[in-house]
Amino acid sequence: MNIGSFKSVNGQLLGSVATATIDLARLGLRPVESTNERAPAFEIMVLNVAKRWVQIGALWEMTSNSSGESFYQGKLDDPSLPEPLQIMLFGDAEEGYRVVWNRPTARRENLDGSRTGRRTRANTGDDFAGNATADGQIADANVNDPDYVPQM
């Protein structure tokens, strides 16, 4: 989903990002000068209420595995946000960039140590409420006893 854009204005990349709860009307991309290959390509700057530029994120240059297209990926983060906002920029400095929002998919580790985007759980039949049958009914005979405390 497109949530903003950046374009070149007097040699600077300026833009904005807006969602239902976020309105960052004045953003800038400041190029990072570094020889470190892991350094970001840009720092994301915002003009705050005191009219000062402060950094709220960074963007790294990436290349699409399928198309070979270059794009930038990073996040906006600030103590006022409930969580970081993952973004990607597509386009170029001459034509401008469109800002795309991306919700990361949580990766979870399976019991065998492999990773997946989906959560899996071994069905052992033991839960904190007692044993369950295949149709989800509690199989423990003591569960109706008011003094019964299931073993964890």
CSV table of N, CA and C in Angstrom, one decimal:
chain,number,residue,atom,x,y,z
A,1,MET,N,0.8,-1.2,0.0
A,1,MET,CA,0.0,0.0,0.0
A,1,MET,C,0.9,1.2,0.0
A,2,ASN,N,0.6,2.2,-0.9
A,2,ASN,CA,1.4,3.4,-1.0
A,2,ASN,C,1.0,4.3,0.1
A,3,ILE,N,1.9,4.8,0.9
A,3,ILE,CA,1.6,5.7,2.0
A,3,ILE,C,2.4,7.0,2.0
A,4,GLY,N,3.1,7.3,0.9
A,4,GLY,CA,3.8,8.5,0.7
A,4,GLY,C,4.7,8.6,-0.5
A,5,SER,N,5.5,9.6,-0.6
A,5,SER,CA,6.4,9.8,-1.7
A,5,SER,C,7.5,10.8,-1.3
A,6,PHE,N,8.6,10.7,-2.1
A,6,PHE,CA,9.7,11.6,-2.0
A,6,PHE,C,10.0,12.1,-3.4
A,7,LYS,N,10.5,13.3,-3.6
A,7,LYS,CA,10.9,13.8,-4.8
A,7,LYS,C,12.1,14.8,-4.6
A,8,SER,N,12.8,15.0,-5.7
A,8,SER,CA,14.0,15.9,-5.6
A,8,SER,C,13.5,17.4,-5.6
A,9,VAL,N,13.9,18.1,-4.6
A,9,VAL,CA,13.5,19.6,-4.5
A,9,VAL,C,14.8,20.3,-4.3
A,10,ASN,N,15.3,21.1,-5.2
A,10,ASN,CA,16.5,21.9,-5.1
A,10,ASN,C,17.7,21.0,-4.6
A,11,GLY,N,17.8,19.8,-5.2
A,11,GLY,CA,18.9,18.9,-4.9
A,11,GLY,C,18.7,18.0,-3.6
A,12,GLN,N,17.6,18.2,-3.0
A,12,GLN,CA,17.3,17.4,-1.8
A,12,GLN,C,16.1,16.5,-2.0
A,13,LEU,N,16.2,15.3,-1.4
A,13,LEU,CA,15.0,14.4,-1.5
A,13,LEU,C,14.1,14.7,-0.3
A,14,LEU,N,12.9,15.3,-0.6
A,14,LEU,CA,11.9,15.6,0.4
A,14,LEU,C,10.6,14.9,0.1
A,15,GLY,N,9.9,14.6,1.2
A,15,GLY,CA,8.6,13.9,1.0
A,15,GLY,C,7.8,13.9,2.2
A,16,SER,N,6.8,13.0,2.2
A,16,SER,CA,5.9,12.8,3.3
A,16,SER,C,5.4,11.4,3.4
A,17,VAL,N,4.9,11.0,4.6
A,17,VAL,CA,4.3,9.7,4.8
A,17,VAL,C,3.0,10.0,5.7
A,18,ALA,N,1.9,9.4,5.2
A,18,ALA,CA,0.6,9.6,6.0
A,18,ALA,C,-0.1,8.3,6.0
A,19,THR,N,-0.6,7.9,7.2
A,19,THR,CA,-1.5,6.8,7.4
A,19,THR,C,-2.7,7.2,8.2
A,20,ALA,N,-3.5,6.3,8.7
A,20,ALA,CA,-4.7,6.7,9.4
A,20,ALA,C,-4.3,7.4,10.7
A,21,THR,N,-3.1,7.0,11.3
A,21,THR,CA,-2.7,7.6,12.6
A,21,THR,C,-1.4,8.4,12.6
A,22,ILE,N,-0.7,8.4,11.4
A,22,ILE,CA,0.6,9.1,11.3
A,22,ILE,C,0.5,10.1,10.2
A,23,ASP,N,1.0,11.3,10.4
A,23,ASP,CA,1.1,12.3,9.4
A,23,ASP,C,2.4,13.0,9.5
A,24,LEU,N,3.4,12.5,8.8
A,24,LEU,CA,4.7,13.1,8.7
A,24,LEU,C,4.8,13.9,7.4
A,25,ALA,N,4.5,15.2,7.5
A,25,ALA,CA,4.3,16.0,6.4
A,25,ALA,C,5.7,16.5,5.8
A,26,ARG,N,6.7,16.5,6.6
A,26,ARG,CA,8.0,17.0,6.1
A,26,ARG,C,9.1,16.0,6.5
A,27,LEU,N,9.5,15.2,5.5
A,27,LEU,CA,10.6,14.2,5.7
A,27,LEU,C,11.7,14.5,4.7
A,28,GLY,N,12.9,14.1,5.0
A,28,GLY,CA,14.0,14.3,4.1
A,28,GLY,C,14.9,13.0,4.1
A,29,LEU,N,15.5,12.7,3.0
A,29,LEU,CA,16.4,11.6,2.9
A,29,LEU,C,17.8,12.2,2.8
A,30,ARG,N,18.7,11.9,3.8
A,30,ARG,CA,20.0,12.4,3.9
A,30,ARG,C,21.0,11.3,3.5
A,31,PRO,N,21.7,11.4,2.4
A,31,PRO,CA,22.7,10.4,2.0
A,31,PRO,C,23.7,10.1,3.1
A,32,VAL,N,24.0,8.9,3.2
A,32,VAL,CA,25.1,8.5,4.2
A,32,VAL,C,26.4,8.3,3.5
A,33,GLU,N,27.4,8.9,3.9
A,33,GLU,CA,28.7,8.8,3.3
A,33,GLU,C,29.5,7.8,4.2
A,34,SER,N,29.7,6.6,3.7
A,34,SER,CA,30.5,5.6,4.5
A,34,SER,C,31.1,4.6,3.5
A,35,THR,N,32.2,4.1,3.9
A,35,THR,CA,32.9,3.0,3.2
A,35,THR,C,32.5,1.7,3.7
A,36,ASN,N,31.7,1.6,4.8
A,36,ASN,CA,31.2,0.4,5.3
A,36,ASN,C,30.1,-0.2,4.5
A,37,GLU,N,30.2,-1.4,3.9
A,37,GLU,CA,29.2,-1.9,3.1
A,37,GLU,C,27.9,-2.2,3.8
A,38,ARG,N,27.9,-2.2,5.1
A,38,ARG,CA,26.6,-2.4,5.8
A,38,ARG,C,25.9,-1.1,6.3
A,39,ALA,N,26.5,0.0,5.9
A,39,ALA,CA,25.9,1.3,6.3
A,39,ALA,C,24.7,1.5,5.4
A,40,PRO,N,23.7,2.2,6.0
A,40,PRO,CA,22.5,2.5,5.2
A,40,PRO,C,22.9,3.5,4.1
A,41,ALA,N,22.0,3.5,3.1
A,41,ALA,CA,22.2,4.5,2.0
A,41,ALA,C,21.7,5.9,2.4
A,42,PHE,N,20.6,5.9,3.2
A,42,PHE,CA,20.0,7.2,3.6
A,42,PHE,C,19.6,7.1,5.1
A,43,GLU,N,19.7,8.3,5.7
A,43,GLU,CA,19.1,8.5,7.0
A,43,GLU,C,17.7,9.2,6.7
A,44,ILE,N,16.7,8.8,7.4
A,44,ILE,CA,15.4,9.4,7.2
A,44,ILE,C,15.3,10.5,8.3
A,45,MET,N,15.1,11.7,7.9
A,45,MET,CA,15.0,12.9,8.8
A,45,MET,C,13.6,13.4,8.8
A,46,VAL,N,13.1,13.9,9.9
A,46,VAL,CA,11.8,14.6,10.0
A,46,VAL,C,12.0,15.9,10.6
A,47,LEU,N,11.2,16.9,10.1
A,47,LEU,CA,11.2,18.2,10.7
A,47,LEU,C,10.2,18.2,11.9
A,48,ASN,N,10.7,18.3,13.1
A,48,ASN,CA,9.8,18.2,14.3
A,48,ASN,C,9.1,19.5,14.6
A,49,VAL,N,8.3,19.5,15.7
A,49,VAL,CA,7.5,20.6,16.0
A,49,VAL,C,8.3,21.9,16.3
A,50,ALA,N,9.6,21.7,16.7
A,50,ALA,CA,10.4,22.9,17.0
A,50,ALA,C,11.2,23.3,15.8
A,51,LYS,N,10.8,22.7,14.6
A,51,LYS,CA,11.5,23.1,13.3
A,51,LYS,C,12.9,22.7,13.3
A,52,ARG,N,13.2,21.5,13.9
A,52,ARG,CA,14.6,20.9,13.9
A,52,ARG,C,14.5,19.6,13.2
A,53,TRP,N,15.5,19.3,12.4
A,53,TRP,CA,15.6,18.0,11.7
A,53,TRP,C,16.1,17.0,12.6
A,54,VAL,N,15.4,15.9,12.8
A,54,VAL,CA,15.9,14.8,13.7
A,54,VAL,C,15.7,13.5,12.9
A,55,GLN,N,16.6,12.5,13.2
A,55,GLN,CA,16.6,11.2,12.5
A,55,GLN,C,15.6,10.3,13.1
A,56,ILE,N,14.8,9.7,12.2
A,56,ILE,CA,13.8,8.8,12.7
A,56,ILE,C,13.8,7.4,12.0
A,57,GLY,N,14.9,7.2,11.2
A,57,GLY,CA,15.0,6.0,10.5
A,57,GLY,C,16.2,5.9,9.6
A,58,ALA,N,16.3,4.8,8.8
A,58,ALA,CA,17.3,4.7,7.9
A,58,ALA,C,16.8,3.7,6.8
A,59,LEU,N,17.5,3.8,5.6
A,59,LEU,CA,17.1,3.0,4.4
A,59,LEU,C,18.4,2.3,3.9
A,60,TRP,N,18.2,1.0,3.6
A,60,TRP,CA,19.3,0.3,3.0
A,60,TRP,C,18.9,-0.1,1.5
A,61,GLU,N,19.9,0.0,0.6
A,61,GLU,CA,19.6,-0.4,-0.8
A,61,GLU,C,19.6,-1.9,-0.9
A,62,MET,N,18.5,-2.4,-1.6
A,62,MET,CA,18.3,-3.8,-1.8
A,62,MET,C,18.1,-4.0,-3.3
A,63,THR,N,18.2,-5.3,-3.6
A,63,THR,CA,17.9,-5.7,-5.0
A,63,THR,C,16.9,-6.8,-5.0
A,64,SER,N,15.8,-6.7,-5.8
A,64,SER,CA,14.8,-7.7,-5.9
A,64,SER,C,15.4,-9.0,-6.5
A,65,ASN,N,15.2,-10.1,-5.9
A,65,ASN,CA,15.6,-11.4,-6.4
A,65,ASN,C,14.9,-11.8,-7.7
A,66,SER,N,13.7,-11.4,-7.9
A,66,SER,CA,12.9,-11.8,-9.0
A,66,SER,C,13.2,-10.9,-10.2
A,67,SER,N,13.2,-9.6,-10.0
A,67,SER,CA,13.3,-8.7,-11.2
A,67,SER,C,14.6,-8.0,-11.3
A,68,GLY,N,15.5,-8.0,-10.3
A,68,GLY,CA,16.7,-7.3,-10.3
A,68,GLY,C,16.6,-5.8,-10.0
A,69,GLU,N,15.4,-5.4,-9.8
A,69,GLU,CA,15.1,-3.9,-9.5
A,69,GLU,C,15.7,-3.5,-8.2
A,70,SER,N,16.3,-2.3,-8.1
A,70,SER,CA,16.9,-1.8,-6.9
A,70,SER,C,15.7,-1.0,-6.2
A,71,PHE,N,15.8,-1.1,-4.9
A,71,PHE,CA,14.8,-0.4,-4.0
A,71,PHE,C,15.5,-0.1,-2.7
A,72,TYR,N,14.8,0.6,-1.8
A,72,TYR,CA,15.3,0.9,-0.5
A,72,TYR,C,14.4,0.3,0.5
A,73,GLN,N,14.9,-0.2,1.6
A,73,GLN,CA,14.1,-0.8,2.6
A,73,GLN,C,14.6,-0.3,4.0
A,74,GLY,N,13.7,0.0,4.9
A,74,GLY,CA,14.1,0.4,6.2
A,74,GLY,C,12.9,0.6,7.1
A,75,LYS,N,13.0,1.4,8.1
A,75,LYS,CA,11.9,1.7,9.0
A,75,LYS,C,11.9,3.1,9.6
A,76,LEU,N,10.7,3.5,9.9
A,76,LEU,CA,10.6,4.8,10.7
A,76,LEU,C,10.4,4.4,12.1
A,77,ASP,N,11.0,5.0,13.1
A,77,ASP,CA,10.8,4.7,14.5
A,77,ASP,C,10.9,6.0,15.3
A,78,ASP,N,10.1,6.1,16.3
A,78,ASP,CA,10.1,7.2,17.2
A,78,ASP,C,9.3,6.8,18.4
A,79,PRO,N,9.7,7.4,19.6
A,79,PRO,CA,9.0,7.0,20.8
A,79,PRO,C,7.5,7.3,20.8
A,80,SER,N,7.0,8.2,19.9
A,80,SER,CA,5.6,8.4,19.8
A,80,SER,C,4.8,7.3,19.0
A,81,LEU,N,5.6,6.5,18.3
A,81,LEU,CA,4.9,5.4,17.5
A,81,LEU,C,4.8,4.1,18.4
A,82,PRO,N,3.7,3.4,18.2
A,82,PRO,CA,3.5,2.2,19.0
A,82,PRO,C,4.5,1.1,18.6
A,83,GLU,N,5.0,1.1,17.4
A,83,GLU,CA,6.0,0.2,16.9
A,83,GLU,C,6.6,0.8,15.7
A,84,PRO,N,7.8,0.3,15.3
A,84,PRO,CA,8.4,0.8,14.1
A,84,PRO,C,7.6,0.6,12.8
A,85,LEU,N,7.6,1.5,11.9
A,85,LEU,CA,6.9,1.3,10.6
A,85,LEU,C,7.8,0.9,9.5
A,86,GLN,N,7.7,-0.3,9.1
A,86,GLN,CA,8.5,-0.9,8.0
A,86,GLN,C,8.1,-0.3,6.7
A,87,ILE,N,9.1,0.2,5.9
A,87,ILE,CA,8.7,0.9,4.6
A,87,ILE,C,9.7,0.4,3.5
A,88,MET,N,9.3,0.6,2.3
A,88,MET,CA,10.2,0.4,1.1
A,88,MET,C,9.9,1.5,0.2
A,89,LEU,N,11.0,2.0,-0.5
A,89,LEU,CA,10.9,3.0,-1.5
A,89,LEU,C,11.2,2.4,-2.9
A,90,PHE,N,10.3,2.7,-3.8
A,90,PHE,CA,10.5,2.3,-5.2
A,90,PHE,C,10.5,3.5,-6.1
A,91,GLY,N,11.4,3.5,-7.1
A,91,GLY,CA,11.5,4.6,-8.1
A,91,GLY,C,13.0,5.0,-8.2
A,92,ASP,N,13.2,6.3,-8.5
A,92,ASP,CA,14.6,6.8,-8.5
A,92,ASP,C,14.6,8.3,-8.2
A,93,ALA,N,15.7,8.8,-8.0
A,93,ALA,CA,15.9,10.2,-7.5
A,93,ALA,C,15.3,11.2,-8.5
A,94,GLU,N,15.4,10.9,-9.8
A,94,GLU,CA,15.0,11.8,-10.9
A,94,GLU,C,13.4,11.8,-10.9
A,95,GLU,N,12.8,10.7,-11.0
A,95,GLU,CA,11.3,10.6,-11.1
A,95,GLU,C,10.6,10.7,-9.8
A,96,GLY,N,11.4,10.4,-8.7
A,96,GLY,CA,10.8,10.4,-7.4
A,96,GLY,C,10.6,8.9,-6.9
A,97,TYR,N,10.3,8.8,-5.6
A,97,TYR,CA,10.1,7.5,-5.0
A,97,TYR,C,8.7,7.4,-4.4
A,98,ARG,N,8.1,6.3,-4.5
A,98,ARG,CA,6.8,6.1,-3.8
A,98,ARG,C,7.2,5.2,-2.6
A,99,VAL,N,6.5,5.6,-1.5
A,99,VAL,CA,6.7,4.9,-0.2
A,99,VAL,C,5.7,3.8,0.0
A,100,VAL,N,6.1,2.6,0.2
A,100,VAL,CA,5.2,1.4,0.4
A,100,VAL,C,5.3,0.9,1.8
A,101,TRP,N,4.2,0.7,2.4
A,101,TRP,CA,4.2,0.2,3.8
A,101,TRP,C,4.3,-1.4,3.7
A,102,ASN,N,4.9,-1.9,4.7
A,102,ASN,CA,5.1,-3.4,4.7
A,102,ASN,C,5.0,-3.9,6.1
A,103,ARG,N,4.1,-4.8,6.4
A,103,ARG,CA,4.0,-5.4,7.7
A,103,ARG,C,4.8,-6.6,7.7
A,104,PRO,N,5.8,-6.7,8.6
A,104,PRO,CA,6.7,-7.9,8.6
A,104,PRO,C,5.9,-9.1,9.0
A,105,THR,N,6.3,-10.3,8.5
A,105,THR,CA,5.7,-11.5,8.9
A,105,THR,C,6.6,-12.1,10.0
A,106,ALA,N,6.0,-12.4,11.1
A,106,ALA,CA,6.7,-13.0,12.2
A,106,ALA,C,7.2,-14.4,11.8
A,107,ARG,N,8.5,-14.7,12.1
A,107,ARG,CA,9.0,-16.0,11.9
A,107,ARG,C,9.1,-16.7,13.2
A,108,ARG,N,8.7,-17.9,13.2
A,108,ARG,CA,8.7,-18.7,14.5
A,108,ARG,C,9.5,-19.9,14.2
A,109,GLU,N,10.1,-20.4,15.3
A,109,GLU,CA,10.9,-21.6,15.2
A,109,GLU,C,10.0,-22.8,15.5
A,110,ASN,N,10.1,-23.8,14.6
A,110,ASN,CA,9.4,-25.1,14.9
A,110,ASN,C,10.1,-25.9,15.9
A,111,LEU,N,9.5,-26.9,16.4
A,111,LEU,CA,10.1,-27.8,17.4
A,111,LEU,C,11.4,-28.4,16.9
A,112,ASP,N,11.5,-28.7,15.6
A,112,ASP,CA,12.7,-29.3,15.0
A,112,ASP,C,13.8,-28.3,14.7
A,113,GLY,N,13.6,-27.0,15.1
A,113,GLY,CA,14.6,-26.0,14.9
A,113,GLY,C,14.5,-25.2,13.6
A,114,SER,N,13.7,-25.7,12.7
A,114,SER,CA,13.5,-25.0,11.4
A,114,SER,C,12.6,-23.7,11.6
A,115,ARG,N,12.8,-22.8,10.7
A,115,ARG,CA,12.0,-21.5,10.8
A,115,ARG,C,10.9,-21.5,9.8
A,116,THR,N,9.8,-20.9,10.2
A,116,THR,CA,8.7,-20.8,9.3
A,116,THR,C,7.9,-19.5,9.5
A,117,GLY,N,7.1,-19.0,8.6
A,117,GLY,CA,6.3,-17.9,8.8
A,117,GLY,C,5.0,-18.2,9.5
A,118,ARG,N,4.7,-19.5,9.6
A,118,ARG,CA,3.5,-20.0,10.3
A,118,ARG,C,3.9,-20.6,11.6
A,119,ARG,N,3.1,-20.4,12.6
A,119,ARG,CA,3.3,-21.1,13.8
A,119,ARG,C,2.8,-22.5,13.8
A,120,THR,N,3.7,-23.4,14.2
A,120,THR,CA,3.2,-24.8,14.3
A,120,THR,C,3.4,-25.3,15.7
A,121,ARG,N,2.7,-26.3,16.1
A,121,ARG,CA,2.8,-26.8,17.5
A,121,ARG,C,2.5,-28.3,17.5
A,122,ALA,N,3.3,-29.0,18.1
A,122,ALA,CA,3.1,-30.4,18.2
A,122,ALA,C,1.9,-30.7,19.1
A,123,ASN,N,1.0,-31.6,18.6
A,123,ASN,CA,-0.2,-31.9,19.4
A,123,ASN,C,0.1,-33.1,20.3
A,124,THR,N,0.4,-32.8,21.6
A,124,THR,CA,0.8,-33.9,22.5
A,124,THR,C,-0.5,-34.3,23.3
A,125,GLY,N,-1.5,-33.6,23.2
A,125,GLY,CA,-2.7,-34.0,23.9
A,125,GLY,C,-2.7,-33.4,25.3
A,126,ASP,N,-1.6,-32.9,25.8
A,126,ASP,CA,-1.5,-32.3,27.1
A,126,ASP,C,-1.6,-30.8,27.1
A,127,ASP,N,-2.6,-30.3,27.7
A,127,ASP,CA,-2.7,-28.8,27.9
A,127,ASP,C,-2.9,-28.5,29.3
A,128,PHE,N,-2.8,-27.2,29.7
A,128,PHE,CA,-3.0,-26.9,31.1
A,128,PHE,C,-4.3,-27.3,31.6
A,129,ALA,N,-5.3,-27.5,30.8
A,129,ALA,CA,-6.7,-27.8,31.3
A,129,ALA,C,-6.9,-29.4,31.3
A,130,GLY,N,-5.9,-30.1,31.0
A,130,GLY,CA,-6.0,-31.6,31.0
A,130,GLY,C,-5.9,-32.1,29.6
A,131,ASN,N,-6.1,-33.4,29.5
A,131,ASN,CA,-6.0,-34.1,28.2
A,131,ASN,C,-7.3,-33.8,27.4
A,132,ALA,N,-7.1,-33.7,26.1
A,132,ALA,CA,-8.3,-33.4,25.2
A,132,ALA,C,-8.4,-34.6,24.2
A,133,THR,N,-9.6,-34.9,23.9
A,133,THR,CA,-9.9,-35.9,22.8
A,133,THR,C,-9.7,-35.2,21.5
A,134,ALA,N,-9.8,-36.0,20.4
A,134,ALA,CA,-9.6,-35.5,19.1
A,134,ALA,C,-10.7,-34.4,18.7
A,135,ASP,N,-11.9,-34.5,19.3
A,135,ASP,CA,-12.9,-33.5,19.0
A,135,ASP,C,-12.8,-32.3,19.9
A,136,GLY,N,-11.8,-32.2,20.8
A,136,GLY,CA,-11.6,-31.0,21.6
A,136,GLY,C,-12.2,-31.1,23.0
A,137,GLN,N,-12.8,-32.2,23.3
A,137,GLN,CA,-13.4,-32.4,24.6
A,137,GLN,C,-12.4,-32.8,25.7
A,138,ILE,N,-12.6,-32.3,26.9
A,138,ILE,CA,-11.6,-32.7,28.0
A,138,ILE,C,-11.8,-34.1,28.3
A,139,ALA,N,-10.7,-34.9,28.3
A,139,ALA,CA,-10.8,-36.3,28.6
A,139,ALA,C,-10.5,-36.7,30.0
A,140,ASP,N,-10.0,-35.8,30.8
A,140,ASP,CA,-9.6,-36.1,32.2
A,140,ASP,C,-10.9,-36.2,33.1
A,141,ALA,N,-11.0,-37.4,33.7
A,141,ALA,CA,-12.2,-37.7,34.5
A,141,ALA,C,-12.3,-36.8,35.7
A,142,ASN,N,-11.2,-36.2,36.2
A,142,ASN,CA,-11.2,-35.4,37.4
A,142,ASN,C,-11.6,-33.9,37.2
A,143,VAL,N,-11.8,-33.5,35.9
A,143,VAL,CA,-12.0,-32.2,35.6
A,143,VAL,C,-13.3,-31.6,36.2
A,144,ASN,N,-14.3,-32.4,36.5
A,144,ASN,CA,-15.5,-31.9,37.1
A,144,ASN,C,-15.4,-31.8,38.7
A,145,ASP,N,-14.4,-32.3,39.2
A,145,ASP,CA,-14.1,-32.2,40.7
A,145,ASP,C,-13.7,-30.8,41.0
A,146,PRO,N,-14.5,-30.1,41.9
A,146,PRO,CA,-14.2,-28.7,42.2
A,146,PRO,C,-12.8,-28.5,42.9
A,147,ASP,N,-12.3,-29.5,43.5
A,147,ASP,CA,-11.0,-29.4,44.2
A,147,ASP,C,-9.8,-29.9,43.3
A,148,TYR,N,-10.2,-30.2,42.1
A,148,TYR,CA,-9.1,-30.7,41.1
A,148,TYR,C,-8.3,-29.6,40.6
A,149,VAL,N,-7.0,-29.7,40.6
A,149,VAL,CA,-6.1,-28.7,40.0
A,149,VAL,C,-5.2,-29.5,39.0
A,150,PRO,N,-5.4,-29.1,37.7
A,150,PRO,CA,-4.6,-29.8,36.7
A,150,PRO,C,-3.1,-29.7,36.9
A,151,GLN,N,-2.4,-30.7,36.5
A,151,GLN,CA,-0.9,-30.7,36.6
A,151,GLN,C,-0.3,-30.0,35.4
A,152,MET,N,0.6,-29.2,35.6
A,152,MET,CA,1.2,-28.5,34.4
A,152,MET,C,2.4,-29.3,33.9
